[in-house]
C-alpha cells in the first residue's frame, strides 16, 4: 500500500465500522496488521482482504483522499458508512453544481469560465462523460468549428429523434418470437445471463441519462428533476429483468442522486426566493429613489418660481409660494424642506420690509402734499365772476320733477301706471281727515285697520315678520286706541296706531 489515511486510528470497535482510505498498487489482496491493546494487554491482528474491481461510482474517494491529506493525523471518529454516504452526496452535488454552472456560463458565451468549471468537474469525476463532452463542445466553440445556433439545432434534432424512436417502439408491436430448436439447460442459463447483462446495460444507460437530464434541468426546475429520478427509481426497483446486485447498485446511485437533487433543490429554491426578494427590494428601492428624485425636481421647480417672484419684487406672492410648499410637505407626511422654510422666512421679511418702505414713502408724500395745501390755502382769489343761483321758482320745479321720478323706486319704477298708483296712494296718505268718533282703547289693531281701510278705500297690510323681529307676537290682536282728531293726515293716524 502506497499511502493510508488517517495515520492515527480511533479506538476500534466491533459494532462500528472504521474508515481508512489510501492508495495501493495493483494486486489481488490487501494485507494489513493491526497493533494495539485490549483491556491493557497488547494485541496484534493480521488480516487480508481481497481487492475488488474498480467502480466508477467510487470517484468521490479521490477527493476524499486529497481532503484528508490536509489533516492526516486526525482520526475519523464517524462511522464509515455515514462518512462514505455523506462525502459521496457532497461530491455528487458539487459535480452537478459545477456542470450546471458551466452550462450556464456556456450559454452566456463565457467559454473560459465554462472550461474551468468543466475541468473542476472532471477532476472530481475523471470518468464523467458529461464533463468530458462539455469540454469538447467548449473547445469546438473556441475554435469556431461550431456555433451556438448549430448546437441548438443539433439538440433539437436529437430530441426529435429520441421522441420518434420512443413512439416507434411504442406503436410497433413486437414481432412474434422465432421458435427456437430445443436446447439443453446449460444454453438456457447462458442465454438468460446474456439477456440479464443486456438489460442491465440498458437500464444502466437509462439511469445515466436520467441523472444527466436531472442535472441539466436542476437549476431551472428542481421539482421536475426530482420527479425524473423518482420515476426512474421506481422503474429500477420494479424491474424483474436485472440482477439483485445491479438493482441494489442502481438504487443506491438513484438514492444518492435523489438526496443530491433534493438538497440542491432546497438551495436553488432558497436562492431563487432570495433573488426574487432581492429584486422586489431593489425595485422598491428604485421606486422610492425615483419618487424622491421626482419630488426633488418638483421642489426645485417651485423654488425656481419662488426665486423669480423675489427677483420681480413680488414678495407677498413669493412668501405664499414658500408657504404652499411647506403645507404640501406637511399634508403628504414628508419632512419640510429646508429651502422652503428659508424661503418662507425670507419672503415674509421681504414682504413686511417692502410694506414698511411703502408706508414711509406714502407718509413723506402725504406730508409734502399737506404742506403744499397749506401753502396753497394762503393764496387769495377774487370772487369774479360771482356765483349766480337760480330763483326759487326754478328750484321748486326741479324739486317737483326729482320727487316725481326718484322719490319712489322699485322693479316697476319705469311703468307709468305704477307711478300713477303710487302717486294716488301718497295723495291719500297726505290728505287731511277727521275722526268724528274716537277709537276705543281696547280695540284690536286688526279691527281699527279694517275700519280705516273701508272708510278711505285703502289696502292696509301688516308686516308681521318685522314685528316678530322686534319681539312682538300677535300684533293684529294688540289693543289700540285714538281720540277724536280733526284735519290730520291719514299717514299720521296710521303711524299713531302702529306706535
Coordinates of C-alpha atoms in Angstrom, one line a residue:
X1 CA 0.0 0.0 0.0
X2 CA 1.5 3.3 -1.0
X3 CA -0.5 5.6 1.4
X4 CA -3.1 5.2 4.1
X5 CA -5.2 7.9 5.8
X6 CA -5.6 8.8 8.6
X7 CA -2.3 7.9 10.2
X8 CA -3.8 7.8 13.6
X9 CA -6.8 5.5 14.1
X10 CA -9.6 6.0 16.7
X11 CA -10.4 3.2 19.2
X12 CA -11.6 0.2 17.1
X13 CA -15.0 -1.3 18.0
X14 CA -16.7 -4.4 16.7
X15 CA -20.1 -2.8 16.4
X16 CA -19.0 0.3 14.4
X17 CA -17.1 0.2 11.1
X18 CA -13.9 2.4 10.9
X19 CA -13.0 4.1 7.6
X20 CA -9.4 4.0 6.2
X21 CA -8.7 5.4 2.7
X22 CA -5.5 5.3 0.7
X23 CA -3.7 4.4 -2.5
X24 CA -2.3 1.0 -3.3
X25 CA -0.5 -0.8 -6.1
X26 CA -2.1 -3.3 -8.3
X27 CA -2.7 -6.6 -6.5
X28 CA -5.2 -9.3 -5.7
X29 CA -5.3 -8.7 -1.9
X30 CA -4.6 -6.2 0.7
X31 CA -2.6 -7.5 3.7
X32 CA -2.7 -5.5 7.0
X33 CA -1.5 -5.7 10.5
X34 CA -3.3 -4.0 13.5
X35 CA -1.4 -3.5 16.7
X36 CA -3.0 -2.2 19.9
X37 CA -4.1 -3.0 23.4
X38 CA -7.3 -4.7 24.6
X39 CA -8.0 -4.4 28.3
X40 CA -4.4 -3.2 28.8
X41 CA -2.9 -6.2 27.0
X42 CA -1.0 -5.8 23.7
X43 CA -2.8 -7.4 20.8
X44 CA -1.6 -7.9 17.2
X45 CA -4.1 -8.9 14.4
X46 CA -3.1 -9.8 10.9
X47 CA -5.5 -10.0 8.1
X48 CA -6.0 -9.9 4.4
X49 CA -8.8 -8.5 2.2
X50 CA -9.4 -9.2 -1.5
X51 CA -9.1 -6.2 -3.8
X52 CA -12.3 -5.8 -5.8
X53 CA -12.7 -4.3 -9.3
X54 CA -12.7 -0.6 -9.6
X55 CA -16.2 1.0 -9.8
X56 CA -16.9 4.4 -11.4
X57 CA -19.3 5.3 -8.7
X58 CA -16.4 5.5 -6.2
X59 CA -14.9 8.5 -7.9
X60 CA -15.5 10.6 -4.8
X61 CA -12.8 8.7 -3.0
X62 CA -10.1 10.7 -4.9
X63 CA -11.3 14.0 -3.5
X64 CA -11.7 12.4 -0.1
X65 CA -8.0 11.3 -0.1
X66 CA -6.9 14.8 -1.1
X67 CA -9.0 16.4 1.6
X68 CA -7.8 14.0 4.3
X69 CA -4.2 14.7 3.4
X70 CA -4.6 18.2 5.0
X71 CA -5.4 16.6 8.4
X72 CA -3.8 13.2 8.2
X73 CA -3.2 12.9 11.9
X74 CA -6.8 13.4 12.9
X75 CA -8.7 10.1 13.3
X76 CA -12.1 9.6 11.6
X77 CA -14.5 9.4 14.5
X78 CA -17.7 9.0 12.5
X79 CA -19.0 5.7 11.2
X80 CA -17.5 4.5 7.9
X81 CA -20.9 4.0 6.2
X82 CA -22.0 7.5 7.2
X83 CA -18.8 9.1 6.1
X84 CA -18.9 7.4 2.7
X85 CA -22.6 8.3 2.1
X86 CA -22.1 11.9 3.2
X87 CA -18.9 12.5 1.1
X88 CA -20.5 10.8 -1.9
X89 CA -23.6 13.0 -1.7
X90 CA -21.4 16.1 -1.2
X91 CA -19.2 15.2 -4.2
X92 CA -22.1 14.5 -6.5
X93 CA -23.7 17.7 -5.5
X94 CA -20.5 19.6 -6.2
X95 CA -20.1 17.9 -9.6
X96 CA -23.7 18.6 -10.6
X97 CA -23.4 22.2 -9.4
X98 CA -20.2 22.7 -11.4
X99 CA -21.7 21.2 -14.5
X100 CA -24.8 23.4 -14.2
X101 CA -22.7 26.5 -13.7
X102 CA -20.6 25.5 -16.7
X103 CA -23.6 25.1 -18.9
X104 CA -24.9 28.5 -17.8
X105 CA -21.6 30.1 -18.5
X106 CA -21.5 28.5 -21.9
X107 CA -25.0 29.9 -22.6
X108 CA -23.7 33.3 -21.6
X109 CA -20.7 33.0 -24.0
X110 CA -18.2 32.8 -21.1
X111 CA -16.2 30.0 -22.6
X112 CA -13.1 30.4 -20.4
X113 CA -15.3 30.2 -17.2
X114 CA -17.2 27.2 -18.7
X115 CA -13.9 25.4 -19.4
X116 CA -12.6 25.9 -15.9
X117 CA -15.8 24.6 -14.4
X118 CA -15.9 21.5 -16.6
X119 CA -12.2 20.9 -15.7
X120 CA -13.1 21.0 -12.0
X121 CA -16.0 18.6 -12.5
X122 CA -13.7 16.2 -14.4
X123 CA -11.1 16.4 -11.6
X124 CA -13.9 15.3 -9.2
X125 CA -15.0 12.5 -11.5
X126 CA -12.5 11.6 -14.2
X127 CA -15.0 9.2 -15.8
X128 CA -17.8 11.7 -16.1
X129 CA -18.9 11.7 -19.7
X130 CA -20.9 14.9 -19.3
X131 CA -17.9 16.9 -18.2
X132 CA -15.8 15.4 -21.0
X133 CA -18.5 16.2 -23.6
X134 CA -18.8 19.7 -22.2
X135 CA -15.0 20.3 -22.7
X136 CA -15.2 19.1 -26.3
X137 CA -18.1 21.4 -27.0
X138 CA -16.3 24.4 -25.4
X139 CA -13.2 23.5 -27.5
X140 CA -15.2 23.4 -30.7
X141 CA -16.9 26.7 -29.8
X142 CA -13.5 28.3 -29.2
X143 CA -12.0 27.0 -32.4
X144 CA -15.1 28.1 -34.4
X145 CA -15.9 24.6 -35.5
X146 CA -19.5 25.1 -34.3
X147 CA -21.7 27.9 -33.1
X148 CA -24.5 28.2 -30.6
X149 CA -27.2 28.1 -33.3
X150 CA -25.8 24.9 -34.8
X151 CA -25.5 23.4 -31.3
X152 CA -29.1 24.3 -30.5
X153 CA -30.3 22.7 -33.8
X154 CA -28.4 19.5 -33.1
X155 CA -30.0 19.3 -29.6
X156 CA -33.5 19.9 -31.0
X157 CA -32.9 17.3 -33.7
X158 CA -31.6 14.8 -31.2
X159 CA -34.7 15.3 -29.0
X160 CA -36.9 14.8 -32.0
X161 CA -35.1 11.6 -33.0
X162 CA -35.4 10.3 -29.4
X163 CA -39.1 11.0 -29.3
X164 CA -39.6 9.4 -32.7
X165 CA -37.8 6.3 -31.6
X166 CA -39.8 6.1 -28.5
X167 CA -43.0 6.5 -30.5
X168 CA -42.0 3.8 -32.9
X169 CA -41.1 1.4 -30.2
X170 CA -44.5 2.1 -28.6
X171 CA -46.6 1.8 -31.7
X172 CA -45.0 -1.1 -33.4
X173 CA -46.0 -4.5 -32.0
X174 CA -43.2 -6.8 -31.1
X175 CA -42.6 -9.4 -33.8
X176 CA -43.5 -12.9 -32.8
X177 CA -40.6 -14.8 -31.3
X178 CA -39.0 -17.3 -33.5
X179 CA -39.4 -20.8 -32.4
X180 CA -36.0 -22.0 -31.5
X181 CA -35.0 -25.6 -31.5
X182 CA -34.8 -27.2 -28.1
X183 CA -31.5 -26.6 -26.4
X184 CA -30.1 -28.0 -23.3
X185 CA -30.3 -26.5 -19.8
X186 CA -26.8 -25.0 -19.9
X187 CA -27.5 -22.9 -23.0
X188 CA -30.7 -21.6 -21.4
X189 CA -28.8 -20.4 -18.4
X190 CA -26.2 -18.7 -20.6
X191 CA -28.9 -17.0 -22.7
X192 CA -30.6 -15.8 -19.5
X193 CA -27.4 -14.4 -18.2
X194 CA -26.8 -12.7 -21.5
X195 CA -30.2 -11.2 -21.5
X196 CA -29.8 -10.0 -18.0
X197 CA -26.5 -8.5 -18.9
X198 CA -28.0 -6.7 -21.9
X199 CA -30.9 -5.5 -19.8
X200 CA -28.5 -4.3 -17.0
X201 CA -26.5 -2.4 -19.6
X202 CA -29.7 -0.8 -21.0
X203 CA -31.1 0.1 -17.6
X204 CA -27.7 1.5 -16.5
X205 CA -27.7 3.7 -19.6
X206 CA -31.2 4.8 -18.9
X207 CA -30.2 5.6 -15.3
X208 CA -27.2 7.6 -16.5
X209 CA -29.4 9.5 -18.9
X210 CA -32.0 10.2 -16.2
X211 CA -29.2 11.5 -13.9
X212 CA -27.8 13.7 -16.7
X213 CA -31.3 15.1 -17.5
X214 CA -31.9 15.7 -13.8
X215 CA -28.7 17.6 -13.5
X216 CA -29.4 19.5 -16.7
X217 CA -32.8 20.8 -15.5
X218 CA -31.9 21.0 -11.8
X219 CA -31.2 24.8 -11.9
X220 CA -34.3 25.6 -13.8
X221 CA -36.9 23.1 -12.4
X222 CA -35.7 21.2 -9.2
X223 CA -39.1 19.6 -8.8
X224 CA -39.1 18.1 -12.3
X225 CA -35.5 16.8 -11.7
X226 CA -36.7 15.1 -8.5
X227 CA -39.7 13.6 -10.3
X228 CA -37.5 12.2 -13.1
X229 CA -35.2 10.4 -10.6
X230 CA -38.1 9.2 -8.5
X231 CA -39.8 7.6 -11.6
X232 CA -36.5 6.0 -12.6
X233 CA -36.0 4.7 -9.0
X234 CA -39.5 3.1 -9.1
X235 CA -38.8 1.7 -12.5
X236 CA -35.5 0.1 -11.5
X237 CA -37.0 -1.2 -8.2
X238 CA -39.8 -2.9 -10.0
X239 CA -37.7 -4.3 -12.9
X240 CA -37.5 -8.1 -12.6
X241 CA -35.1 -8.5 -15.5
X242 CA -32.0 -7.3 -13.8
X243 CA -29.9 -8.9 -11.1
X244 CA -30.2 -8.1 -7.4
X245 CA -26.7 -6.8 -7.2
X246 CA -27.2 -4.5 -10.2
X247 CA -30.5 -3.3 -8.9
X248 CA -29.1 -2.5 -5.5
X249 CA -26.2 -0.6 -7.1
X250 CA -28.5 1.4 -9.3
X251 CA -30.9 2.1 -6.5
X252 CA -28.0 3.3 -4.3
X253 CA -27.0 5.6 -7.2
X254 CA -30.5 6.9 -7.6
X255 CA -30.9 7.4 -3.8
X256 CA -27.7 9.3 -3.7
X257 CA -28.8 11.4 -6.8
X258 CA -32.2 12.0 -5.2
X259 CA -30.6 13.2 -2.0
X260 CA -28.3 15.4 -4.0
X261 CA -31.1 16.8 -6.1
X262 CA -33.3 17.4 -3.1
X263 CA -30.5 19.2 -1.2
X264 CA -29.6 21.2 -4.3
X265 CA -33.3 21.9 -5.0
X266 CA -33.8 23.3 -1.5
X267 CA -30.7 25.5 -2.0
X268 CA -31.8 26.6 -5.5
X269 CA -35.3 27.4 -4.3
X270 CA -33.9 29.3 -1.4
X271 CA -31.6 31.1 -3.8
X272 CA -34.5 31.9 -6.2
X273 CA -36.6 33.2 -3.3
X274 CA -33.7 35.3 -2.1
X275 CA -33.1 36.6 -5.6
X276 CA -36.8 37.3 -6.0
X277 CA -36.9 39.1 -2.7
X278 CA -33.8 41.0 -3.7
X279 CA -35.4 42.0 -7.0
X280 CA -38.5 43.1 -5.1
X281 CA -36.4 45.1 -2.6
X282 CA -34.3 46.6 -5.4
X283 CA -37.5 47.5 -7.4
X284 CA -39.0 49.0 -4.2
X285 CA -35.8 51.0 -3.6
X286 CA -35.7 52.1 -7.2
X287 CA -39.3 53.3 -6.9
X288 CA -38.5 55.2 -3.7
X289 CA -35.5 56.7 -5.3
X290 CA -37.4 57.6 -8.4
X291 CA -40.2 59.1 -6.3
X292 CA -37.6 61.1 -4.3
X293 CA -36.0 62.3 -7.5
X294 CA -39.3 63.4 -8.9
X295 CA -40.2 65.1 -5.6
X296 CA -36.8 66.9 -5.6
X297 CA -37.4 68.0 -9.2
X298 CA -40.8 69.4 -8.3
X299 CA -39.3 71.2 -5.3
X300 CA -36.5 72.7 -7.4
X301 CA -39.1 73.9 -10.0
X302 CA -41.3 75.5 -7.2
X303 CA -38.2 77.1 -5.6
X304 CA -37.2 78.5 -9.1
X305 CA -40.6 80.1 -9.2
X306 CA -40.1 81.5 -5.8
X307 CA -36.7 83.0 -6.9
X308 CA -38.4 84.5 -10.0
X309 CA -41.1 86.1 -7.8
X310 CA -38.4 87.5 -5.5
X311 CA -36.5 88.9 -8.4
X312 CA -39.7 90.6 -9.6
X313 CA -40.2 92.2 -6.1
X314 CA -43.5 90.2 -5.7
X315 CA -42.6 89.4 -2.1
X316 CA -46.1 88.6 -1.0
X317 CA -46.6 86.0 -3.8
X318 CA -43.1 84.6 -3.1
X319 CA -44.0 84.2 0.6
X320 CA -47.3 82.5 -0.2
X321 CA -45.4 80.2 -2.7
X322 CA -42.9 79.1 0.0
X323 CA -45.8 78.6 2.5
X324 CA -47.7 76.4 0.0
X325 CA -44.5 74.2 -0.4
X326 CA -44.3 73.8 3.4
X327 CA -48.0 72.9 3.7
X328 CA -47.9 70.4 0.8
X329 CA -45.0 68.6 2.6
X330 CA -46.9 68.5 5.9
X331 CA -50.0 67.2 4.2
X332 CA -48.0 64.4 2.5
X333 CA -46.3 63.4 5.7
X334 CA -42.8 64.3 4.4
X335 CA -40.2 66.4 6.2
X336 CA -40.5 70.1 5.4
X337 CA -37.6 71.1 3.0
X338 CA -35.1 73.5 4.5
X339 CA -35.2 75.6 1.3
X340 CA -39.0 76.1 1.7
X341 CA -38.6 77.2 5.4
X342 CA -35.8 79.6 4.4
X343 CA -37.8 80.9 1.5
X344 CA -40.8 81.4 3.8
X345 CA -38.8 83.5 6.2
X346 CA -37.1 85.5 3.5
X347 CA -40.3 86.1 1.7
X348 CA -42.2 87.1 4.9
X349 CA -39.4 89.5 5.9
X350 CA -39.1 91.0 2.4
X351 CA -42.9 91.5 2.2
X352 CA -43.1 93.3 5.5
X353 CA -40.0 95.3 4.8
X354 CA -41.4 96.4 1.4
X355 CA -44.7 97.4 3.1
X356 CA -42.8 99.4 5.7
X357 CA -40.8 101.2 3.0
X358 CA -44.0 101.9 1.1
X359 CA -45.7 103.4 4.2
X360 CA -42.6 105.5 4.8
X361 CA -42.8 106.8 1.2
X362 CA -46.6 107.5 1.5
X363 CA -46.0 109.4 4.7
X364 CA -43.3 111.5 3.1
X365 CA -45.5 112.1 0.0
X366 CA -48.6 113.0 2.0
X367 CA -46.7 115.2 4.3
X368 CA -45.4 117.2 1.4
X369 CA -48.9 117.3 -0.2
X370 CA -50.3 118.5 3.1
X371 CA -47.7 121.3 3.4
X372 CA -48.5 122.2 -0.2
X373 CA -52.2 122.5 0.5
X374 CA -51.4 124.7 3.5
X375 CA -49.3 127.0 1.3
X376 CA -52.0 127.0 -1.4
X377 CA -54.7 127.9 1.1
X378 CA -53.0 131.1 1.9
X379 CA -53.3 132.3 -1.7
X380 CA -56.3 134.9 -2.1
X381 CA -58.5 134.7 -5.1
X382 CA -61.2 137.2 -6.2
X383 CA -64.9 136.3 -6.4
X384 CA -65.2 137.2 -10.0
X385 CA -67.4 136.4 -11.7
X386 CA -69.8 136.0 -8.8
X387 CA -71.8 132.8 -8.3
X388 CA -75.3 133.1 -9.7
X389 CA -78.0 130.9 -8.0
X390 CA -81.3 130.2 -9.8
X391 CA -84.6 131.7 -8.5
X392 CA -86.8 129.9 -6.0
X393 CA -89.4 129.0 -8.6
X394 CA -86.8 127.1 -10.6
X395 CA -85.7 125.3 -7.5
X396 CA -89.3 124.3 -6.7
X397 CA -89.8 122.9 -10.2
X398 CA -86.6 121.0 -10.1
X399 CA -87.6 119.5 -6.7
X400 CA -91.0 118.5 -8.0
X401 CA -89.5 116.8 -11.1
X402 CA -86.9 114.9 -9.0
X403 CA -89.5 113.8 -6.4
X404 CA -91.8 112.5 -9.2
X405 CA -89.1 110.5 -10.7
X406 CA -86.8 109.4 -7.8
X407 CA -88.9 109.6 -4.7
X408 CA -90.2 106.0 -5.2
X409 CA -88.1 103.2 -6.7
X410 CA -88.7 99.5 -7.4
X411 CA -88.7 96.8 -10.0
X412 CA -91.6 98.6 -11.9
X413 CA -90.5 102.1 -11.4
X414 CA -90.5 102.8 -15.2
X415 CA -94.2 101.7 -15.5
X416 CA -96.3 104.8 -15.8
X417 CA -99.4 103.1 -14.3
X418 CA -97.4 102.0 -11.3
X419 CA -96.0 105.6 -10.8
X420 CA -99.6 107.0 -11.0
X421 CA -100.8 104.4 -8.5
X422 CA -98.0 105.3 -6.1
X423 CA -98.8 109.0 -6.6
X424 CA -102.5 108.4 -5.7
X425 CA -101.6 106.4 -2.6
X426 CA -99.3 109.2 -1.5
X427 CA -102.0 111.8 -2.0
X428 CA -104.5 109.7 0.1
X429 CA -101.9 109.3 2.9
X430 CA -101.2 113.0 2.9
X431 CA -104.8 114.2 2.6
X432 CA -106.2 115.6 5.9
X433 CA -109.0 113.6 7.5
X434 CA -111.1 113.9 10.6
X435 CA -112.1 111.2 13.2
X436 CA -115.5 112.3 14.4
X437 CA -115.6 109.4 16.9
X438 CA -112.7 108.2 19.0
X439 CA -111.4 104.6 18.7
X440 CA -111.7 102.7 22.0
X441 CA -108.5 101.8 23.7
X442 CA -109.3 98.1 23.8
X443 CA -110.0 97.9 20.1
X444 CA -107.7 95.2 18.3
X445 CA -105.3 96.7 15.8
X446 CA -106.8 94.5 13.1
X447 CA -110.3 96.0 13.6
X448 CA -109.0 99.5 13.6
X449 CA -107.1 99.0 10.4
X450 CA -110.2 97.4 8.7
X451 CA -112.3 100.5 9.8
X452 CA -109.8 102.8 8.1
X453 CA -109.4 100.6 5.0
X454 CA -113.2 100.5 4.4
X455 CA -113.7 104.2 5.1
X456 CA -110.9 105.5 2.9
X457 CA -110.7 102.8 0.2
X458 CA -107.1 101.6 1.1
X459 CA -105.5 98.2 1.3
X460 CA -103.5 98.0 4.5
X461 CA -101.2 95.0 5.3
X462 CA -99.4 94.3 8.5
X463 CA -95.7 93.3 8.2
X464 CA -96.0 90.5 10.8
X465 CA -92.3 89.2 10.5
X466 CA -91.0 92.7 11.1
X467 CA -92.9 92.9 14.4
X468 CA -91.6 89.4 15.4
X469 CA -88.1 90.6 14.9
X470 CA -88.9 93.3 17.5
X471 CA -90.2 90.5 19.9
X472 CA -93.9 91.4 19.3
X473 CA -96.2 88.5 18.8
X474 CA -99.8 88.5 17.7
X475 CA -99.6 92.1 16.6
X476 CA -103.0 92.0 15.0
X477 CA -104.7 91.4 18.4
X478 CA -102.9 94.2 20.3
X479 CA -105.3 96.7 21.8
X480 CA -105.1 100.3 20.3
X481 CA -107.0 103.5 20.7
X482 CA -107.2 107.0 19.3
X483 CA -109.0 110.1 20.4
X484 CA -111.1 112.3 18.2
X485 CA -109.0 114.1 15.6
X486 CA -109.6 116.8 13.0
X487 CA -107.6 117.8 10.0
X488 CA -104.7 115.3 10.4
X489 CA -103.2 113.2 7.6
X490 CA -104.0 109.5 7.2
X491 CA -100.3 108.7 7.4
X492 CA -100.2 110.3 10.9
X493 CA -103.2 108.2 12.0
X494 CA -101.5 105.0 10.8
X495 CA -98.2 106.0 12.5
X496 CA -100.0 106.6 15.8
X497 CA -101.8 103.2 15.6
X498 CA -98.6 101.3 14.8
X499 CA -96.7 103.1 17.5

